[in-house]
Coordinates of C-alpha atoms and ligand atoms in Angstrom, one line a residue:
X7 CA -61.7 -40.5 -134.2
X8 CA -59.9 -43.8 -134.5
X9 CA -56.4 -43.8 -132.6
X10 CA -53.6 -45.2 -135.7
X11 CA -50.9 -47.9 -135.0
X12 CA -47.9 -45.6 -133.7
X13 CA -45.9 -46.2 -137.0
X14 CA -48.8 -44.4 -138.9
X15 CA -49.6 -41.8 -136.5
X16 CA -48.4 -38.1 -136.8
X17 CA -45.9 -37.6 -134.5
X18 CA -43.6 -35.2 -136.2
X19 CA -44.2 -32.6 -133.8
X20 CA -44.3 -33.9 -130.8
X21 CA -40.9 -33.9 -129.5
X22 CA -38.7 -30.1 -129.6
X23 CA -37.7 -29.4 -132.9
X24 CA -33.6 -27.8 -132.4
X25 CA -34.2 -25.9 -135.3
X26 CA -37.2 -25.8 -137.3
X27 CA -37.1 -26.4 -140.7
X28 CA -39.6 -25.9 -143.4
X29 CA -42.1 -28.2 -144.0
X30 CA -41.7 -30.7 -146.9
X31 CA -43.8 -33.7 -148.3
X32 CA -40.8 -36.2 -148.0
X33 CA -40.9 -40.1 -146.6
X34 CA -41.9 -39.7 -143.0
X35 CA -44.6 -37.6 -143.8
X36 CA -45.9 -39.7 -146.8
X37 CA -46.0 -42.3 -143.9
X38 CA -48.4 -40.8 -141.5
X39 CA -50.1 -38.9 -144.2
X40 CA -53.6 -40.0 -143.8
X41 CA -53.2 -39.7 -140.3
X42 CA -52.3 -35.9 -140.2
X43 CA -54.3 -35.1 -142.9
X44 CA -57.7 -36.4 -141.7
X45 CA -56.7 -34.8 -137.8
X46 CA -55.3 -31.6 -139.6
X47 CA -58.2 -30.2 -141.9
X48 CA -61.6 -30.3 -140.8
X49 CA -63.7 -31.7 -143.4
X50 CA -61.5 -33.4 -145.8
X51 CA -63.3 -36.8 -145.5
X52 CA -66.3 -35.3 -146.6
X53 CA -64.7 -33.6 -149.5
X54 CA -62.9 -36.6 -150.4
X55 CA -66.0 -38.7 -150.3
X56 CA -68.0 -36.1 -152.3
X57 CA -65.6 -35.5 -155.0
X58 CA -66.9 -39.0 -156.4
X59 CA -69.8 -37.2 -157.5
X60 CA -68.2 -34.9 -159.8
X61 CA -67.0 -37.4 -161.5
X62 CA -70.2 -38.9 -161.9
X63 CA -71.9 -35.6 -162.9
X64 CA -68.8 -34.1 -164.8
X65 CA -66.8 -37.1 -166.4
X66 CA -67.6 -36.7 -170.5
X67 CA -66.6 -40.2 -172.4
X68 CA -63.3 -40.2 -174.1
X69 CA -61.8 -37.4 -171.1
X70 CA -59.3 -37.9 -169.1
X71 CA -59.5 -36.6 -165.5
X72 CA -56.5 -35.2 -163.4
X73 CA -55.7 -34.7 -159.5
X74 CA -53.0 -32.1 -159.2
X75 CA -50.8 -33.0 -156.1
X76 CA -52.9 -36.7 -155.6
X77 CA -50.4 -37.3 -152.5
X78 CA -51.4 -41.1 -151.6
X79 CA -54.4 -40.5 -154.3
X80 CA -57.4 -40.5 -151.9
X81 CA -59.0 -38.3 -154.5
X82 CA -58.3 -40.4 -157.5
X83 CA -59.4 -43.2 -155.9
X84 CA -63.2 -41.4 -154.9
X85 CA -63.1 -40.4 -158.3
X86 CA -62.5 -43.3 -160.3
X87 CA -65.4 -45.2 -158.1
X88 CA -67.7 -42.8 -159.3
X89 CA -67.0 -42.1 -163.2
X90 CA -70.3 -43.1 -164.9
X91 CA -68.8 -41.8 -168.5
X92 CA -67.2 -43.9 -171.0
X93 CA -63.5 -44.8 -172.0
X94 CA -61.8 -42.2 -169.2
X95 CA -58.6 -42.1 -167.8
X96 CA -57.1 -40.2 -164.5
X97 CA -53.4 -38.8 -164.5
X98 CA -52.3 -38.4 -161.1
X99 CA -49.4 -36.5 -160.4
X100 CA -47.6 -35.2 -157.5
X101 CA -43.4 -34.1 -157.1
X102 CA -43.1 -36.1 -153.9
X103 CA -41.3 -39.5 -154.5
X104 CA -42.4 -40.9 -151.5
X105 CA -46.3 -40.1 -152.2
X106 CA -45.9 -41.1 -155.8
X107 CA -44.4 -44.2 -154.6
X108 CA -47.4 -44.8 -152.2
X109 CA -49.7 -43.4 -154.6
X110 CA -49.0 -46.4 -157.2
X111 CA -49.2 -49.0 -154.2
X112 CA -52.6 -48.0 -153.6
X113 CA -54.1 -47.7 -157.1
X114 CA -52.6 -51.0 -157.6
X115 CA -55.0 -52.3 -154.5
X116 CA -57.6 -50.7 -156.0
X117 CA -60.8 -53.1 -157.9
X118 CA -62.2 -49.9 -160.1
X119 CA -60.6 -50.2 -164.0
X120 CA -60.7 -47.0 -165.3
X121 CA -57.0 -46.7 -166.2
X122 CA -54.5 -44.6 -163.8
X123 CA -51.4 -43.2 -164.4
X124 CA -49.6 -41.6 -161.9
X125 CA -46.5 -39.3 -162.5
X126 CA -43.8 -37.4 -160.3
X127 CA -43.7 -34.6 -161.5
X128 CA -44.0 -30.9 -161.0
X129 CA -47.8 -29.9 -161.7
X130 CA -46.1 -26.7 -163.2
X131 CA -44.7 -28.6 -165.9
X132 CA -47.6 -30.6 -167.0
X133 CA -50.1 -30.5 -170.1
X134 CA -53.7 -30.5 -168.9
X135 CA -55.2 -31.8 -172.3
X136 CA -59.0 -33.0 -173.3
X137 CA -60.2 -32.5 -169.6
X138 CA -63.6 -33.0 -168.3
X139 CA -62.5 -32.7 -164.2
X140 CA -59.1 -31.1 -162.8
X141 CA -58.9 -32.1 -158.9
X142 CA -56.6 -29.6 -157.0
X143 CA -57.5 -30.3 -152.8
X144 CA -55.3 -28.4 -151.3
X145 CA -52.2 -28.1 -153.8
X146 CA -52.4 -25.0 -155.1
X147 CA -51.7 -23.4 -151.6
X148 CA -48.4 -25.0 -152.1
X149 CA -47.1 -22.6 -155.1
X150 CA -45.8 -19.6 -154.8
X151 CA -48.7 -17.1 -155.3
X152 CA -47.7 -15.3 -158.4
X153 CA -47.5 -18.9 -159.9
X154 CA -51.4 -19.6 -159.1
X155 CA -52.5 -17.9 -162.1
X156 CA -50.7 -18.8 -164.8
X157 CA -51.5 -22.5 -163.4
X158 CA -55.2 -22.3 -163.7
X159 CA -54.8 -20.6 -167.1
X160 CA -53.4 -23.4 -168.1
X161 CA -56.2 -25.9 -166.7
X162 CA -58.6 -23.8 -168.2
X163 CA -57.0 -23.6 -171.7
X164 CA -57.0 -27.5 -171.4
X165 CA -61.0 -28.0 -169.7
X166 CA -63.5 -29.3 -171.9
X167 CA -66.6 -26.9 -172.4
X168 CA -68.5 -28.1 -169.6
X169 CA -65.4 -29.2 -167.7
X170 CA -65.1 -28.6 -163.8
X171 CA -62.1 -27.8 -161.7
X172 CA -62.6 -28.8 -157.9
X173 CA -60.1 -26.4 -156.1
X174 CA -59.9 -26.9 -152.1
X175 CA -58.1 -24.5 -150.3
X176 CA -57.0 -23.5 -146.6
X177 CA -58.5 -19.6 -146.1
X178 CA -57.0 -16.5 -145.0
X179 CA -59.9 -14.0 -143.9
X180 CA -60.2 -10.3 -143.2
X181 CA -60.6 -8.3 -141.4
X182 CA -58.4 -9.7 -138.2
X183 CA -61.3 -10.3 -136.4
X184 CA -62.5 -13.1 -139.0
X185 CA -59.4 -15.0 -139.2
X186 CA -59.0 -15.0 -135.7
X187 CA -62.5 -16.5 -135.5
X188 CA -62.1 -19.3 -137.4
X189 CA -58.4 -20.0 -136.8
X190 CA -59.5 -20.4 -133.0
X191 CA -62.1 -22.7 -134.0
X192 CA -59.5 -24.6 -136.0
X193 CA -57.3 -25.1 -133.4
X194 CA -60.0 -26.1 -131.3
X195 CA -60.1 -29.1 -133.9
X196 CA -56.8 -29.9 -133.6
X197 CA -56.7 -29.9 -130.2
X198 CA -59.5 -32.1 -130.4
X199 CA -57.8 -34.5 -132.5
X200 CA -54.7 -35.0 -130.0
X201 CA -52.2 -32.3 -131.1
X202 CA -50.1 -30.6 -128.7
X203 CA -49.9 -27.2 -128.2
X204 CA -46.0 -27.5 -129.0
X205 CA -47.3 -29.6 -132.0
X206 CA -49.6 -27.2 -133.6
X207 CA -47.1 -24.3 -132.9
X208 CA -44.2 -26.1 -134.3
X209 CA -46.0 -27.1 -137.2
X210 CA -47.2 -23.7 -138.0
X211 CA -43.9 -22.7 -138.1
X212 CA -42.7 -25.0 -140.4
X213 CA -45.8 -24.4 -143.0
X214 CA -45.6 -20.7 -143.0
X215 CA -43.4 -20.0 -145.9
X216 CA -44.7 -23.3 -147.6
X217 CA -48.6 -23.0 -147.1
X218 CA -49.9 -19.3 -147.9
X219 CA -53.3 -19.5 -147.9
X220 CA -55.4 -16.9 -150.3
X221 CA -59.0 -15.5 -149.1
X222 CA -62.2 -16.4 -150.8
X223 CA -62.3 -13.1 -152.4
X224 CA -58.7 -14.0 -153.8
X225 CA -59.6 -17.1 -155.3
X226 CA -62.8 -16.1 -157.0
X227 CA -61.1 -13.3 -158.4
X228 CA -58.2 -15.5 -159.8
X229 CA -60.6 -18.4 -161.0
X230 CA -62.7 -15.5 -162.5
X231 CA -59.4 -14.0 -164.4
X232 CA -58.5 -17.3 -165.4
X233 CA -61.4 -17.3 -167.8
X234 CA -64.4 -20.1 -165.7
X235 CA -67.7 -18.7 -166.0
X236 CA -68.8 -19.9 -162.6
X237 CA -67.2 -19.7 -159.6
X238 CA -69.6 -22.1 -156.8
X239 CA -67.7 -23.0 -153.0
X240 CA -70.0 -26.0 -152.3
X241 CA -68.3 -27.1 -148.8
X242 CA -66.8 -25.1 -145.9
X243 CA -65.3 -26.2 -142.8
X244 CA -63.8 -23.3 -140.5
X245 CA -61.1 -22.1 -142.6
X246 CA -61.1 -24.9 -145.1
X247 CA -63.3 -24.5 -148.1
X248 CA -63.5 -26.3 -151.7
X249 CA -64.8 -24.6 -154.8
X250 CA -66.5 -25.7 -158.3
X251 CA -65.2 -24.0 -161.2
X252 CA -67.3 -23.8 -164.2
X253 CA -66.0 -23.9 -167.8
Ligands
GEK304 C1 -55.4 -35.5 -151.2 N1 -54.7 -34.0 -152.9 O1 -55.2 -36.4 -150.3 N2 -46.2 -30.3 -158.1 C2 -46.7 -31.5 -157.8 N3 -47.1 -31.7 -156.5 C3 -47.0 -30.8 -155.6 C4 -46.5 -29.5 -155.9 C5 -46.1 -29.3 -157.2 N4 -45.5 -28.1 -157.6 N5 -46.5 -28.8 -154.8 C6 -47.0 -29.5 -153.8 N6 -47.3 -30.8 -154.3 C7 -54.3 -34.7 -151.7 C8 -53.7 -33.9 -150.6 S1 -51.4 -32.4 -150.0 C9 -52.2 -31.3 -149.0 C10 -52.7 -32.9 -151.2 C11 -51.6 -31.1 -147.6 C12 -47.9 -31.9 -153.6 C13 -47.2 -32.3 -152.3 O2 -46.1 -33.2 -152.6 C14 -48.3 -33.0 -151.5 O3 -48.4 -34.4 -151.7 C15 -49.6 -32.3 -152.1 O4 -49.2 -31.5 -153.1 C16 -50.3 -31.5 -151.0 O5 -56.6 -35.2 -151.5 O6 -50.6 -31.8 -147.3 O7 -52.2 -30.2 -146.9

């Protein structure tokens, strides 16, 4: 993988942290964002990348698209090079300052047209209205689980017939034996990628109360309560998956 100038490389962990606090999306990680994410979660290129052809397959005219916690909008961007439909928009919205402000920066740099408007905001708060594709990569894993639900609900009430939600998701697995399979392998990725053992263990700590991952099982059953008709994961890495929810 390609080595980042130092200001943009994640470094966050790298030095003893006196007291470890929990992990939160604020300025210095907004700035080596794309850097951590890329060396953190094995396969989010890909995704990224591929999630441009939803919105070719998915976008109906007159719809408006949204990406539920866009960060630096890496998935707004793959969508809006890839929406074939007419007269669409995307709402972007994330409730960290220092990714919205980011966010904006890059949309502005961006030569696609179809309209973007990015909010701060809390994704809880917001009214998901004449959609045709809801983005979540790896937001929902954020809330507090007894949130998730009423969340997708929400998304659903607000899908077009026809609509898609792209939800990708860290894992949890069971039994024991699964988890620790592909949490090795995970780490084996990181390690790969130039973290530290002190790194990865200090930034485990910090994500633990933030980042509670759901299992498969978990999210199909949630997606399947929230009312989608089809519940498809279309990409796996390790202990990284996204799925395709079907209105
Ligand atoms: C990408 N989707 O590059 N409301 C709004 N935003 C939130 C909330 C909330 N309640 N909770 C968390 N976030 C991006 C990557 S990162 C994933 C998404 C990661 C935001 C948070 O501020 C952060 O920017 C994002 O969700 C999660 O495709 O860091 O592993």
């Amino acid at each position: 993988m390609t080595q980042q100038s130092d200001q943009h490389r994640d470094n966050l962990y790298a030095t003893t942290q006196e007291m470890l606090v929990d992990f939160t999306f604020d300025e210095r990680v907004a700035t080596v964002f794309p850097d951590m994410i890329r060396r953190s979660v094995p396969g989010y290129g890909e995704i990224i990348a591929l999630l441009g052809l939803f919105a070719e397959q998915y976008a109906q005219p007159d719809s408006t698209l949204y990406d539920l916690g866009c960060s630096l909008g890496a998935a707004t961007l793959s969508l809006r090079r890839r929406i074939q439909a007419a007269n669409c928009r995307i709402i972007a919205i994330d409730n960290s300052a220092a990714m919205v402000e980011r966010c904006r920066e890059n949309i502005t740099h961006d030569l696609a047209t179809t309209p973007v408007e990015v909010r701060c905001a809390d994704i809880r708060e917001v009214a998901i209205d004449n959609a045709s594709v809801v983005v979540l990569n790896f937001t929902l894993q954020f809330l507090p689980p007894e949130e998730r639900l009423s969340l997708l609900q929400r998304i659903h009430h607000g899908l077009r017939p026809g609509g898609v939600v792209i939800l990708s998701e860290k894992l949890h697995f069971e039994p024991h034996e699964r988890q620790q399979f592909q949490e090795q392998l995970h780490l084996a990725f990181k390690r790969a990628n130039g973290y530290s053992a002190m790194e990865i263990s200090q930034k485990r700590t910090a994500l633990e109360k933030v980042l509670r991952p759901d299992t498969l099982e978990q999210h199909r059953a949630r997606l399947t309560q929230a009312g989608f008709d089809r519940v498809e994961p279309w990409f796996q890495a390790f202990n990284f998956v996204s799925i395709a929810a079907l209105k």
